[in-house]
Coordinates of C-alpha atoms and ligand atoms in Angstrom, one line a residue:
M206 CA 0.0 0.0 0.0
I207 CA 1.4 3.3 -1.1
D208 CA 0.5 6.4 1.0
N209 CA 2.2 8.8 -1.3
P210 CA -0.2 10.8 -3.5
L211 CA 2.7 11.6 -5.9
A212 CA 3.4 8.0 -6.8
V213 CA 1.4 5.0 -7.7
S214 CA 1.7 1.3 -7.4
V215 CA 1.6 -0.2 -10.8
S216 CA 2.4 -3.1 -13.1
E217 CA 5.2 -1.9 -15.4
S218 CA 4.2 -4.0 -18.3
T219 CA 1.3 -1.8 -19.3
F220 CA 3.6 1.1 -20.4
M221 CA 5.1 1.5 -23.8
P222 CA 8.8 0.4 -23.7
G223 CA 10.1 4.0 -23.8
F224 CA 8.7 4.6 -20.4
R225 CA 9.3 1.1 -19.0
S226 CA 12.1 0.4 -16.5
L227 CA 15.1 -1.5 -17.6
D228 CA 17.0 -3.9 -15.2
T229 CA 19.7 -5.1 -17.6
E230 CA 23.2 -3.8 -17.7
V231 CA 25.7 -5.0 -20.2
S232 CA 29.4 -4.3 -20.5
D233 CA 31.5 -3.8 -23.7
H234 CA 29.1 -5.8 -25.8
E235 CA 29.9 -5.9 -29.5
L236 CA 26.7 -5.0 -31.4
P237 CA 25.8 -6.9 -34.6
V238 CA 25.9 -4.3 -37.5
D239 CA 23.6 -4.4 -40.4
G240 CA 25.3 -2.2 -43.0
T241 CA 28.6 -0.4 -42.8
V242 CA 30.0 1.9 -40.1
P243 CA 32.9 4.0 -41.5
E244 CA 36.3 3.0 -40.3
W245 CA 37.3 6.6 -39.6
L246 CA 34.7 6.9 -36.9
S247 CA 36.6 6.6 -33.7
G248 CA 35.3 7.6 -30.3
S249 CA 32.4 7.2 -28.0
L250 CA 28.8 8.5 -28.0
I251 CA 27.9 8.6 -24.3
R252 CA 24.3 9.4 -23.5
N253 CA 22.3 10.0 -20.4
G254 CA 18.6 9.5 -19.6
P255 CA 16.1 7.7 -17.4
G256 CA 16.5 4.0 -17.1
K257 CA 14.0 3.2 -14.4
F258 CA 10.7 4.8 -13.4
E259 CA 9.9 2.8 -10.3
G260 CA 11.5 1.2 -7.4
N261 CA 10.0 -1.3 -5.0
G262 CA 6.6 -0.7 -6.6
V263 CA 6.6 3.1 -6.4
R264 CA 6.2 4.6 -9.7
L265 CA 7.7 8.1 -10.5
R266 CA 5.5 10.8 -11.8
H267 CA 7.5 12.5 -14.5
W268 CA 9.7 11.4 -17.3
F269 CA 12.3 13.9 -16.0
D270 CA 12.5 11.9 -12.7
G271 CA 13.6 8.6 -14.1
L272 CA 16.8 7.1 -12.6
A273 CA 19.9 8.1 -14.5
M274 CA 21.4 5.5 -16.7
L275 CA 24.4 6.0 -19.0
R276 CA 24.7 4.4 -22.3
K277 CA 27.9 4.3 -24.4
Y278 CA 28.3 3.4 -28.1
E279 CA 32.1 3.1 -28.8
F280 CA 33.3 3.1 -32.3
A281 CA 36.6 1.7 -33.7
D282 CA 37.5 0.0 -36.9
G283 CA 33.9 -0.1 -38.2
K284 CA 32.7 -1.9 -35.0
I285 CA 30.4 -0.7 -32.3
R286 CA 30.7 -1.8 -28.6
Y287 CA 27.9 -1.0 -26.2
T288 CA 27.8 -0.5 -22.4
N289 CA 25.0 0.7 -20.2
R290 CA 25.1 1.4 -16.5
F291 CA 23.0 3.0 -13.9
L292 CA 24.4 5.8 -11.8
R293 CA 24.8 4.3 -8.4
T294 CA 23.8 7.3 -6.3
E295 CA 21.9 7.9 -3.1
S296 CA 18.9 8.8 -5.2
Y297 CA 19.2 5.4 -6.9
A298 CA 19.4 3.6 -3.6
D299 CA 16.5 5.6 -2.2
A300 CA 14.3 4.9 -5.2
M301 CA 15.2 1.2 -5.1
A302 CA 14.0 1.1 -1.5
G303 CA 10.7 2.7 -2.6
R304 CA 11.5 6.2 -1.4
P305 CA 11.9 8.4 -4.4
T306 CA 13.2 11.8 -3.3
G307 CA 13.7 15.4 -4.4
Q308 CA 13.4 15.4 -8.1
F309 CA 11.5 17.1 -10.8
A310 CA 8.0 16.1 -9.9
T311 CA 8.2 13.3 -7.5
D312 CA 9.0 13.5 -3.8
E313 CA 7.4 11.2 -1.4
H314 CA 8.8 13.1 1.6
G315 CA 8.2 16.7 0.5
P316 CA 6.6 18.3 3.6
G317 CA 8.6 16.1 5.9
K318 CA 11.8 17.2 4.2
L319 CA 10.8 20.8 4.5
L320 CA 10.2 20.5 8.2
G321 CA 13.6 18.8 8.5
F322 CA 15.1 21.7 6.7
L323 CA 13.5 24.2 8.9
R324 CA 14.7 22.4 12.0
R325 CA 18.3 22.2 10.7
L326 CA 18.3 25.7 9.3
G327 CA 20.5 24.4 6.6
P328 CA 19.9 23.8 2.9
P329 CA 18.4 20.5 1.9
E330 CA 20.5 18.1 -0.1
P331 CA 19.8 18.4 -3.8
T332 CA 19.2 15.2 -5.7
D333 CA 22.2 13.4 -7.2
N334 CA 20.0 11.7 -9.8
A335 CA 22.1 13.3 -12.6
N336 CA 20.0 12.0 -15.6
V337 CA 20.0 14.8 -18.1
H338 CA 23.3 15.2 -19.8
V339 CA 27.1 14.4 -19.8
A340 CA 30.1 16.6 -20.2
R341 CA 33.9 16.4 -19.9
I342 CA 35.3 18.9 -17.4
D343 CA 39.1 19.1 -16.8
G344 CA 39.4 15.6 -18.3
E345 CA 36.7 14.1 -16.1
L346 CA 33.4 12.7 -17.4
V347 CA 30.4 13.9 -15.5
A348 CA 26.7 13.2 -15.4
Q349 CA 24.6 16.3 -14.9
T350 CA 21.1 17.4 -13.9
E351 CA 19.9 20.8 -12.9
V352 CA 21.1 21.0 -9.4
P353 CA 24.8 21.6 -8.4
K354 CA 25.5 18.0 -7.7
L355 CA 27.4 16.6 -10.7
V356 CA 28.4 12.9 -10.6
S357 CA 31.7 11.8 -12.1
F358 CA 32.0 8.4 -13.8
E359 CA 34.6 6.2 -15.4
G360 CA 34.8 6.4 -19.1
T361 CA 35.5 2.7 -19.9
T362 CA 33.1 0.9 -17.6
L363 CA 30.7 3.9 -16.9
E364 CA 31.0 3.0 -13.2
T365 CA 30.0 5.8 -10.8
R366 CA 32.8 7.5 -9.1
D367 CA 32.1 10.5 -6.8
E368 CA 30.4 13.8 -6.7
F369 CA 32.3 16.1 -9.0
V370 CA 33.5 19.2 -7.1
F371 CA 34.3 22.5 -8.8
D372 CA 37.4 24.3 -7.8
D373 CA 35.7 27.7 -7.1
M374 CA 33.3 29.5 -4.8
L375 CA 30.5 30.1 -7.2
D376 CA 27.2 29.9 -5.2
V377 CA 24.3 28.5 -7.2
D378 CA 21.2 26.5 -6.2
M379 CA 20.4 25.4 -9.7
I380 CA 22.9 24.9 -12.6
T381 CA 22.3 24.0 -16.2
A382 CA 22.9 20.5 -17.5
H383 CA 23.6 22.2 -20.9
L384 CA 27.1 23.5 -20.9
V385 CA 27.9 25.1 -24.3
A386 CA 31.3 23.8 -25.3
D387 CA 33.1 26.4 -27.4
P388 CA 36.0 24.8 -29.2
H389 CA 37.0 28.2 -30.7
R390 CA 37.6 29.9 -27.3
G391 CA 38.5 26.7 -25.5
E392 CA 35.9 27.0 -22.8
Q393 CA 32.5 25.8 -21.8
V394 CA 29.8 28.4 -20.9
G395 CA 26.9 27.8 -18.6
H396 CA 24.3 29.4 -16.3
G397 CA 23.0 28.9 -12.9
L398 CA 20.5 30.4 -10.5
S399 CA 20.9 31.4 -6.9
F400 CA 18.0 32.0 -4.5
G401 CA 18.1 34.6 -1.8
R402 CA 16.8 38.0 -0.9
S403 CA 17.6 38.8 -4.4
H404 CA 17.6 35.9 -6.8
E405 CA 20.2 36.0 -9.5
Y406 CA 20.9 34.3 -12.8
K407 CA 24.6 33.6 -13.0
L408 CA 26.5 33.2 -16.2
F409 CA 29.9 31.5 -16.0
R410 CA 32.7 30.0 -18.1
I411 CA 34.8 27.0 -17.4
P412 CA 38.2 27.4 -19.2
D413 CA 39.3 24.1 -20.7
G414 CA 41.8 22.3 -18.5
T415 CA 40.3 23.7 -15.3
R416 CA 37.4 22.9 -13.1
R417 CA 36.9 26.5 -12.2
R418 CA 33.6 28.3 -13.0
E419 CA 34.5 32.0 -13.6
L420 CA 31.6 34.3 -13.1
I421 CA 30.9 36.4 -16.2
T422 CA 28.0 38.3 -14.6
S423 CA 25.0 38.0 -12.3
I424 CA 21.6 39.3 -13.3
P425 CA 19.1 39.9 -10.5
T426 CA 15.5 38.9 -10.8
D427 CA 12.4 39.1 -8.6
S428 CA 10.8 36.2 -10.4
P429 CA 13.3 33.7 -11.7
A430 CA 12.4 31.8 -14.8
Y431 CA 13.1 28.1 -15.4
I432 CA 15.9 28.3 -18.0
H433 CA 17.1 25.0 -19.4
S434 CA 19.8 26.2 -21.8
I435 CA 21.4 29.5 -22.9
A436 CA 22.5 30.6 -26.4
V437 CA 26.2 31.4 -26.9
S438 CA 27.7 33.2 -29.9
Q439 CA 31.3 34.1 -30.3
D440 CA 30.9 37.4 -28.4
H441 CA 27.5 37.1 -26.6
I442 CA 25.4 35.1 -24.3
V443 CA 21.7 35.2 -24.7
L444 CA 19.6 34.3 -21.7
V445 CA 16.0 33.6 -22.7
E446 CA 13.7 34.4 -19.8
T447 CA 10.3 33.0 -20.6
P448 CA 7.0 33.4 -18.6
L449 CA 7.6 30.0 -17.0
R450 CA 8.6 31.1 -13.5
I451 CA 9.7 29.3 -10.3
N452 CA 7.4 30.3 -7.5
I453 CA 9.9 30.4 -4.6
R454 CA 7.2 31.3 -2.1
K455 CA 5.6 27.9 -2.5
S456 CA 8.7 26.5 -0.8
L457 CA 11.8 27.7 0.9
S458 CA 13.8 25.6 -1.4
P459 CA 12.7 24.3 -4.8
F460 CA 14.0 20.9 -3.9
T461 CA 12.0 20.2 -0.8
E462 CA 8.9 19.3 -2.9
G463 CA 8.6 18.3 -6.5
F464 CA 10.1 21.0 -8.5
F465 CA 7.4 20.6 -11.0
E466 CA 4.9 22.0 -8.5
L467 CA 6.7 25.3 -8.3
L468 CA 6.6 26.1 -12.0
E469 CA 3.9 28.7 -13.0
W470 CA 3.1 30.1 -16.4
N471 CA 2.6 33.8 -16.0
E472 CA 0.0 35.0 -18.4
G473 CA 0.5 38.5 -19.7
I474 CA 4.2 38.8 -19.5
D475 CA 6.5 38.6 -22.4
T476 CA 9.6 36.6 -23.0
K477 CA 12.8 38.7 -22.4
L478 CA 16.1 38.2 -24.1
Y479 CA 19.1 39.3 -22.1
V480 CA 22.0 39.8 -24.5
V481 CA 25.2 39.8 -22.5
D482 CA 28.8 40.6 -23.7
R483 CA 30.8 37.5 -23.2
D484 CA 34.0 39.4 -22.2
T485 CA 32.7 42.2 -20.0
G486 CA 29.5 40.7 -18.7
Q487 CA 27.6 43.9 -19.6
I488 CA 24.0 43.6 -20.8
R489 CA 24.0 45.0 -24.3
T490 CA 20.3 44.9 -24.7
Q491 CA 17.3 43.2 -23.1
P492 CA 14.4 43.3 -25.5
T493 CA 11.1 41.5 -25.0
V494 CA 9.1 39.5 -27.5
D495 CA 5.7 37.8 -27.5
P496 CA 5.7 35.0 -24.9
F497 CA 7.0 31.6 -25.7
F498 CA 8.7 28.8 -23.9
T499 CA 11.8 26.9 -24.8
F500 CA 14.0 24.1 -23.3
H501 CA 16.6 24.1 -26.0
T502 CA 18.6 26.7 -27.8
I503 CA 20.3 25.3 -30.9
N504 CA 23.1 27.7 -31.7
A505 CA 23.9 31.4 -31.9
Y506 CA 26.3 33.5 -33.9
D507 CA 27.2 37.2 -34.4
D508 CA 26.3 38.7 -37.8
E509 CA 27.6 42.3 -38.1
G510 CA 26.2 43.5 -34.9
T511 CA 23.2 41.3 -34.9
V512 CA 23.0 38.3 -32.7
V513 CA 21.3 35.4 -34.4
V514 CA 19.7 32.8 -32.0
D515 CA 18.1 29.6 -33.1
L516 CA 16.0 27.7 -30.7
V517 CA 13.0 25.3 -30.3
A518 CA 10.0 27.4 -29.2
F519 CA 6.7 26.3 -27.7
E520 CA 3.6 28.4 -27.5
D521 CA 3.5 28.0 -23.7
N522 CA 4.4 25.5 -21.0
T523 CA 1.9 22.8 -22.0
I524 CA 4.9 20.7 -23.0
V525 CA 6.1 20.4 -19.4
D526 CA 2.8 18.8 -18.2
A527 CA 2.5 16.7 -21.3
L528 CA 5.7 15.0 -20.5
S529 CA 4.5 13.7 -17.1
L530 CA 4.3 9.9 -17.1
E531 CA 0.7 10.0 -16.2
R532 CA -0.1 12.0 -19.3
L533 CA 2.3 10.1 -21.6
E534 CA 0.8 6.8 -20.5
S535 CA -2.8 7.9 -21.0
E536 CA -2.4 10.1 -24.0
G537 CA 0.9 9.2 -25.5
F538 CA 2.8 11.7 -27.6
A539 CA -0.5 13.0 -29.1
A540 CA -0.8 15.5 -26.2
V541 CA 2.8 16.7 -26.6
P542 CA 2.8 20.0 -28.6
P543 CA 5.3 20.3 -31.4
G544 CA 8.4 22.5 -30.9
R545 CA 9.1 25.0 -33.7
L546 CA 12.6 25.9 -35.0
V547 CA 12.6 29.6 -34.7
R548 CA 15.4 32.1 -35.6
L549 CA 15.6 35.3 -33.7
R550 CA 17.7 38.2 -35.0
I551 CA 18.5 40.6 -32.2
G552 CA 19.9 43.9 -33.3
S553 CA 22.2 46.0 -31.2
D554 CA 19.4 48.5 -30.8
G555 CA 17.1 45.9 -29.3
T556 CA 15.0 45.3 -32.3
V557 CA 14.1 41.6 -32.8
S558 CA 12.8 39.8 -35.8
S559 CA 11.8 36.2 -35.9
E560 CA 11.2 33.5 -38.5
Q561 CA 10.4 29.9 -38.5
L562 CA 12.9 27.8 -40.3
Y563 CA 11.1 24.5 -40.5
D564 CA 7.4 23.6 -40.7
G565 CA 7.5 20.4 -38.7
G566 CA 7.8 19.7 -35.0
I567 CA 11.4 19.4 -33.8
E568 CA 13.2 18.7 -30.5
L569 CA 16.6 17.6 -29.1
P570 CA 18.4 19.7 -31.7
T571 CA 22.2 19.7 -32.2
V572 CA 24.8 21.2 -34.5
P573 CA 28.2 19.8 -35.3
R574 CA 30.7 20.5 -32.5
N575 CA 32.9 22.8 -34.4
R576 CA 30.0 25.0 -35.5
Q577 CA 29.0 25.8 -31.9
T578 CA 29.0 29.5 -31.3
T579 CA 29.7 30.4 -34.9
D580 CA 27.7 30.7 -38.1
Y581 CA 26.4 27.4 -39.3
R582 CA 24.1 25.9 -41.9
Y583 CA 22.7 22.6 -40.7
A584 CA 20.8 21.7 -37.6
Y585 CA 19.8 18.1 -36.8
G586 CA 17.0 17.1 -34.6
Q587 CA 14.3 14.7 -33.7
A588 CA 11.2 15.1 -35.9
T589 CA 8.3 14.9 -33.5
D590 CA 5.1 15.2 -35.4
R591 CA 4.8 11.7 -36.9
E592 CA 2.1 9.2 -36.1
G593 CA 3.6 6.2 -34.3
A594 CA 7.2 7.3 -34.7
N595 CA 9.7 10.0 -34.0
G596 CA 11.9 10.7 -37.1
L597 CA 15.1 12.4 -37.8
V598 CA 15.3 15.8 -39.5
K599 CA 18.2 17.9 -41.0
V600 CA 17.3 21.5 -41.5
D601 CA 19.3 23.7 -43.9
T602 CA 18.9 27.0 -42.1
E603 CA 20.4 28.9 -45.0
R604 CA 17.8 27.7 -47.5
G605 CA 14.9 26.9 -45.2
Q606 CA 14.8 23.3 -46.5
A607 CA 14.6 20.1 -44.6
T608 CA 15.5 16.5 -45.2
E609 CA 13.6 14.0 -43.1
W610 CA 13.9 10.3 -42.3
W611 CA 11.4 8.2 -40.4
Q612 CA 10.1 4.7 -40.1
T613 CA 6.9 3.5 -38.4
D614 CA 7.4 2.2 -34.8
L615 CA 10.9 3.7 -34.6
Y616 CA 11.4 6.5 -32.1
V617 CA 14.6 8.4 -32.9
E618 CA 16.4 10.2 -30.0
E619 CA 18.8 13.1 -30.1
P620 CA 21.0 12.9 -33.2
W621 CA 24.6 14.0 -33.5
L622 CA 26.5 14.7 -36.7
I623 CA 30.1 13.5 -36.3
Q624 CA 32.3 15.1 -39.0
R625 CA 34.7 13.1 -41.0
P626 CA 38.2 14.3 -39.9
A627 CA 39.3 15.0 -43.5
G628 CA 36.0 16.4 -44.6
E629 CA 35.5 20.0 -45.7
R630 CA 31.8 20.4 -45.9
E631 CA 29.9 21.0 -42.7
D632 CA 27.7 18.0 -43.2
D633 CA 30.5 15.6 -44.4
G634 CA 30.2 12.9 -41.8
V635 CA 27.7 10.6 -40.2
V636 CA 24.7 11.2 -38.0
L637 CA 24.4 8.9 -35.0
A638 CA 20.9 8.5 -33.6
P639 CA 19.8 5.9 -31.1
A640 CA 16.2 4.8 -31.6
L641 CA 13.7 2.5 -29.9
D642 CA 11.7 0.1 -32.0
V643 CA 8.4 -0.2 -30.1
S644 CA 7.2 -3.2 -32.2
T645 CA 10.2 -5.4 -31.2
E646 CA 10.8 -3.6 -27.9
R647 CA 14.5 -3.3 -28.7
S648 CA 16.7 -0.3 -29.0
L649 CA 19.2 0.2 -31.8
L650 CA 21.7 2.6 -33.0
L651 CA 21.2 4.2 -36.4
V652 CA 24.0 5.6 -38.6
F653 CA 23.2 7.9 -41.4
D654 CA 25.0 9.8 -44.1
G655 CA 25.3 13.4 -42.8
E656 CA 24.6 14.9 -46.2
T657 CA 21.7 12.8 -47.5
L658 CA 20.4 11.1 -44.4
D659 CA 20.7 7.8 -46.2
E660 CA 20.8 5.0 -43.7
L661 CA 24.3 3.5 -43.6
A662 CA 23.9 1.0 -40.7
R663 CA 21.8 -0.1 -37.8
A664 CA 23.0 -2.0 -34.8
P665 CA 20.5 -3.5 -32.4
V666 CA 21.1 -3.3 -28.7
P667 CA 20.3 -6.4 -26.6
H668 CA 17.4 -4.8 -24.7
H669 CA 15.1 -1.8 -24.8
N670 CA 16.3 1.5 -23.6
P671 CA 13.8 3.9 -22.1
F672 CA 13.8 7.2 -24.0
G673 CA 16.9 9.2 -23.1
F674 CA 17.7 12.9 -23.1
H675 CA 21.2 14.1 -24.1
G676 CA 24.7 12.9 -25.0
R677 CA 28.0 13.9 -26.5
F678 CA 30.6 12.3 -28.7
F679 CA 34.0 12.0 -27.2
D680 CA 37.0 11.4 -29.4
H681 CA 39.4 8.6 -28.6
Ligands
FE2_964 FE1 17.8 19.4 -22.3

């Protein structure tokens, strides 16, 4: 008997495999390959995402709450070796014991934890269920979520190491899982949020080869927005402050109860674009535009004084609720609104123009690593508006044309274009895209030609993987 109103006791087998827990872990397993993987492809795609949605009969409420599981596809000599492993954290142990705690929407002990916090007069422990993304900081691989508790892991076996500790004094209560890696300047740029008498967005850089977050600037706010990712051009950072706000008054800390409960869509206020000078930290301009919500920026670049920002925009916050497991299980993806690929051009005088670059629904967008922060032509993403499938799309942002690939029953996840080392064209390389075949209930890795999206190879994984979030490709 569960006395937790935020969780339910269920049989797992009724859910589609993308939201069904996985128990299996495999190590360094060579995948059978149907087709040809180029021999030049050398390195590892490491991805993160939920692997379990219940523990000891207690079902989590939101997709974003699933227990972190890393998956690695390692490429060498035309072969693919696969490893998957759960992050062994306190959150994992708690959930396995039927006590899910302190995550996006699920916290069995919300009020109790808050009381404990008040008694101790100290900050509560943020979750270490780092299930959103991965990064390499100062040579160390880390799993990330949106609280400042990164978890380092071993690159070969994916075994959990320790909490990753930054070598700085930056004080943040939330931190992005989306660090923007800028190979041109040799640094990663990120943002955080601190709560206090005055709440502050904090923009920072992590110079390559260090584990030091250097503060670029702090921006005070009375009503902090939920900001999932920032846009970074060569010279600017754009912080997109949407009407989706964190209502701090509902809780002394956003992590004492389900974070989901604290998010409020504020009708009647616009979306604000803070354009910040990357060197000086000064706000160049802060125009407002008609309200929209976004999780993911795609890329940004400077164009003769104008900052160009591409992102995936939603009309409002309906997407957040639609991704709850309750909604997904009862309504599937039909209730999930499509994201739109929107280009904003922000002039130095604060004028903003916008255009939609692709007619279809898109999410989980990426650009090739070496185009990050600079002008670029091709964005890759998950095409979301298919019946019974999620496809793959390549958008030519220069010409406003798109190439699409999809197959019934295949749900494609975040794609990455990996460029051929000797290639000259931006799209000379392969697109790596994990997918789940819901008819066979098996996951697979798809390999496409980066120019044409012709399928080059597919490699089935020996089990199903619940839908994941983000990953990166690390060279050998
Ligand atoms: Fe994300």
